[in-house]
Amino acid sequence: MQISSNVLDLPSFNFYKMTVLNTRKEVFNYISSAKNSNKTIGYVPTMGALHKGHASLIEQSVTANNITIVSVFVNPTQFDNASDLDKYPRTLDNDIDLIKQIDPSIVIFAPTAKELYQNNVASKKYSFDGLEHEMEGKHREGHFDGVGTVLDLFFSLIKPTNAYFGEKDFQQLQIVKKLVSKYKLGVNIIGCEIFREQSGLAMSSRNERLSPKGRKEAAFINKTLIEAKEQFNVKSAAKVEEWVTKEFAKNNNFNLEYVSIANIKTLKPLKRKSKKQQYRIFIAVFIDNIRLIDNIALN
Ligand code: AMP
């Protein structure tokens, strides 16, 4: 069937075209009218190159809120490595298609860095009560200041009721909860389970950069974490970490950056087990020179 072009021109017929906002002003205008009509706003921050892991967060937001906004923005201030930032996949057209398939009424915010940061692309300094010094914080200089800065900006523009974050970046999730409570940002932070490929590999935009062989081998990461969980029932944290380190040393494809069994609240390495505390095992590992992270609950 042919649709006449003046039908396509009608503003109310925008179901075939996603709303993509590019400027702070556009977001301000959009949010002002949503807030006037008392609508709840769900917000999902992403760096694009969207996959089913992102889709699971977006679906939760759509189910629980009147409006869902997804930002697609590769945030320069959270990268400590220029080549990692350069190589980060940027696939906005595909991202728009994927979001449209979930629900075409979702609003996308895809600003440039200059626009979002108003020409001052720099991090503010934050204290997250020590959470920022563990694991990723030790290996990615300034990373969480960059994450705090960009979310502070997005939250103040979008004023979400609920914001959705994956447990894939568990340390980030805990830091965002701290950011919101400490700086009283008034957003509910909702943690979402890790979405995995059939092989167990945690879905990640970075997986696209793996060679087919690397992608197959990367299943070893989750497999090892699951075995570590079994061992954790009978061994100390130190012994389990030692075992994981040896497993990765045996396998030339990998370069293990860290493995840590930590308390989920403090993220500090576990010294002595307590039945009252919850622990997870966290890992960062290079394969094909691509850095992947994963974690699972231990109890
Ligand atoms: P990113 O685009 O990598 O910054 O991720 C955006 C959000 O999606 C973050 O809250 C991530 O934790 C979350 N996310 C990424 N991969 C997954 C996954 N495999 N399962 C669940 N959440 C994920």
Coordinates of N, CA, C and O in Angstrom, one line a residue, residues 153-214:
L153 N 24.8 15.1 35.2 CA 24.3 15.9 34.1 C 23.0 15.3 33.6 O 22.0 16.1 33.4
F154 N 23.0 14.0 33.2 CA 21.8 13.4 32.7 C 20.6 13.5 33.7 O 19.5 13.7 33.3
F155 N 20.9 13.2 34.9 CA 19.8 13.1 35.9 C 19.2 14.5 36.0 O 18.0 14.7 36.1
S156 N 20.0 15.6 36.0 CA 19.5 16.9 36.2 C 18.7 17.4 35.0 O 17.8 18.2 35.1
L157 N 19.1 16.9 33.8 CA 18.3 17.3 32.6 C 17.0 16.5 32.5 O 15.9 17.0 32.2
I158 N 17.1 15.1 32.7 CA 16.0 14.2 32.4 C 15.0 14.1 33.6 O 13.9 13.8 33.4
K159 N 15.5 14.4 34.8 CA 14.7 14.3 36.1 C 13.9 12.9 36.1 O 12.7 13.0 36.2
P160 N 14.6 11.8 36.0 CA 13.8 10.5 35.9 C 13.2 10.2 37.2 O 13.8 10.5 38.3
T161 N 12.1 9.4 37.2 CA 11.6 8.8 38.4 C 12.4 7.6 38.8 O 12.8 7.4 39.9
N162 N 12.7 6.8 37.7 CA 13.5 5.5 37.9 C 14.6 5.5 36.9 O 14.4 5.9 35.7
A163 N 15.7 5.0 37.3 CA 16.8 4.8 36.3 C 17.4 3.4 36.5 O 17.5 2.9 37.6
Y164 N 17.7 2.8 35.3 CA 18.0 1.4 35.3 C 19.5 1.1 34.9 O 20.0 1.7 34.0
F165 N 20.1 0.2 35.7 CA 21.5 -0.1 35.5 C 21.7 -1.6 35.6 O 21.1 -2.2 36.5
G166 N 22.7 -2.1 34.9 CA 22.9 -3.5 34.8 C 23.9 -4.0 35.9 O 24.9 -3.2 36.2
E167 N 23.6 -5.1 36.5 CA 24.6 -5.7 37.5 C 25.9 -6.2 36.8 O 26.9 -6.5 37.4
K168 N 25.9 -6.2 35.4 CA 27.1 -6.4 34.7 C 28.2 -5.5 35.2 O 29.4 -5.9 35.3
D169 N 27.8 -4.2 35.4 CA 28.8 -3.2 36.0 C 28.4 -3.0 37.4 O 27.9 -1.9 37.8
F170 N 28.6 -4.0 38.2 CA 28.1 -4.1 39.6 C 28.7 -2.9 40.4 O 28.0 -2.3 41.2
Q171 N 29.9 -2.7 40.3 CA 30.6 -1.6 41.0 C 30.0 -0.2 40.6 O 29.7 0.6 41.5
Q172 N 29.7 -0.1 39.3 CA 29.1 1.2 38.9 C 27.7 1.3 39.5 O 27.3 2.4 40.0
L173 N 26.9 0.2 39.5 CA 25.6 0.2 40.1 C 25.6 0.7 41.6 O 24.9 1.6 42.0
Q174 N 26.6 0.2 42.4 CA 26.7 0.5 43.8 C 27.1 2.0 43.9 O 26.7 2.7 44.8
I175 N 28.0 2.5 43.0 CA 28.4 3.8 43.0 C 27.3 4.8 42.6 O 27.2 5.9 43.2
V176 N 26.5 4.4 41.7 CA 25.4 5.3 41.3 C 24.4 5.4 42.5 O 23.9 6.5 42.8
K177 N 24.2 4.3 43.2 CA 23.3 4.3 44.4 C 23.8 5.3 45.4 O 23.1 6.1 46.0
K178 N 25.2 5.2 45.6 CA 25.8 6.1 46.5 C 25.7 7.6 46.0 O 25.4 8.5 46.8
L179 N 25.9 7.8 44.7 CA 25.8 9.2 44.2 C 24.5 9.8 44.5 O 24.4 10.9 44.9
V180 N 23.4 9.0 44.3 CA 22.1 9.5 44.4 C 21.7 9.7 45.9 O 21.2 10.7 46.2
S181 N 22.2 8.8 46.8 CA 21.8 9.0 48.2 C 22.7 10.1 48.8 O 22.2 11.0 49.5
K182 N 24.0 10.1 48.5 CA 24.9 11.1 49.1 C 24.6 12.6 48.6 O 24.6 13.5 49.4
Y183 N 24.3 12.7 47.3 CA 24.1 14.0 46.8 C 22.6 14.3 46.6 O 22.2 15.2 45.9
K184 N 21.8 13.5 47.2 CA 20.3 13.7 47.2 C 19.7 14.0 45.8 O 19.1 15.1 45.7
L185 N 19.9 13.1 44.9 CA 19.5 13.4 43.5 C 18.0 13.0 43.3 O 17.5 13.3 42.2
G186 N 17.4 12.3 44.2 CA 16.0 12.0 44.1 C 15.6 11.1 42.9 O 14.6 11.4 42.2
V187 N 16.4 10.1 42.6 CA 16.0 9.1 41.5 C 16.1 7.7 42.2 O 17.0 7.4 43.0
N188 N 15.1 6.9 41.8 CA 15.2 5.4 42.2 C 16.1 4.7 41.3 O 15.9 4.8 40.1
I189 N 17.1 4.0 41.9 CA 18.1 3.3 41.1 C 17.7 1.8 41.1 O 17.6 1.2 42.2
I190 N 17.5 1.2 39.9 CA 17.0 -0.1 39.8 C 18.1 -1.0 39.2 O 18.5 -0.7 38.0
G191 N 18.6 -2.0 39.9 CA 19.6 -2.9 39.4 C 19.0 -4.0 38.6 O 18.0 -4.6 39.0
C192 N 19.5 -4.4 37.4 CA 19.0 -5.4 36.6 C 20.0 -6.5 36.4 O 21.2 -6.3 36.2
E193 N 19.5 -7.8 36.3 CA 20.3 -9.0 36.2 C 21.2 -8.9 34.9 O 20.7 -8.4 33.9
I194 N 22.3 -9.7 34.9 CA 23.1 -9.7 33.8 C 22.5 -10.6 32.7 O 22.1 -11.7 33.0
F195 N 22.5 -10.1 31.5 CA 21.9 -10.9 30.4 C 23.1 -11.5 29.6 O 24.1 -10.8 29.3
R196 N 23.1 -12.8 29.4 CA 24.2 -13.6 28.9 C 23.9 -14.2 27.5 O 22.8 -14.5 27.2
E197 N 25.0 -14.4 26.8 CA 24.9 -15.2 25.5 C 24.7 -16.6 25.9 O 24.9 -17.0 27.1
Q198 N 24.3 -17.5 25.0 CA 24.0 -18.9 25.3 C 25.3 -19.5 25.9 O 25.1 -20.4 26.8
S199 N 26.4 -19.1 25.5 CA 27.7 -19.7 26.1 C 27.9 -19.3 27.5 O 28.9 -19.8 28.1
G200 N 27.2 -18.3 28.0 CA 27.4 -17.8 29.4 C 28.1 -16.5 29.4 O 28.2 -15.8 30.4
L201 N 28.8 -16.1 28.2 CA 29.5 -14.9 28.2 C 28.5 -13.7 28.4 O 27.5 -13.6 27.8
A202 N 28.9 -12.8 29.3 CA 28.0 -11.7 29.6 C 28.0 -10.8 28.3 O 29.0 -10.5 27.7
M203 N 26.8 -10.4 27.9 CA 26.7 -9.6 26.7 C 27.3 -8.2 27.0 O 27.2 -7.6 28.1
S204 N 28.0 -7.7 26.0 CA 28.7 -6.5 26.1 C 29.0 -5.9 24.7 O 29.2 -6.7 23.7
S205 N 28.9 -4.6 24.6 CA 29.2 -4.0 23.3 C 30.6 -4.3 22.8 O 30.9 -4.4 21.6
R206 N 31.5 -4.6 23.8 CA 32.9 -4.9 23.4 C 33.0 -6.3 22.8 O 34.0 -6.6 22.1
N207 N 32.0 -7.2 23.0 CA 32.1 -8.5 22.4 C 32.2 -8.5 20.9 O 32.7 -9.3 20.3
E208 N 31.6 -7.4 20.3 CA 31.6 -7.2 18.9 C 33.0 -7.1 18.3 O 33.3 -7.3 17.2
R209 N 34.0 -6.7 19.2 CA 35.3 -6.5 18.7 C 36.2 -7.8 18.8 O 37.3 -7.8 18.4
L210 N 35.6 -8.8 19.5 CA 36.3 -10.1 19.6 C 36.4 -10.8 18.3 O 35.4 -10.7 17.5
S211 N 37.4 -11.6 18.0 CA 37.5 -12.4 16.8 C 36.5 -13.6 17.1 O 36.2 -13.8 18.3
P212 N 36.0 -14.3 16.1 CA 35.1 -15.4 16.3 C 35.7 -16.4 17.3 O 35.0 -16.9 18.2
K213 N 37.0 -16.6 17.2 CA 37.7 -17.6 18.1 C 37.7 -17.0 19.5 O 37.4 -17.7 20.5
G214 N 38.0 -15.7 19.6 CA 38.1 -15.1 21.0 C 36.7 -15.1 21.6 O 36.6 -15.4 22.8

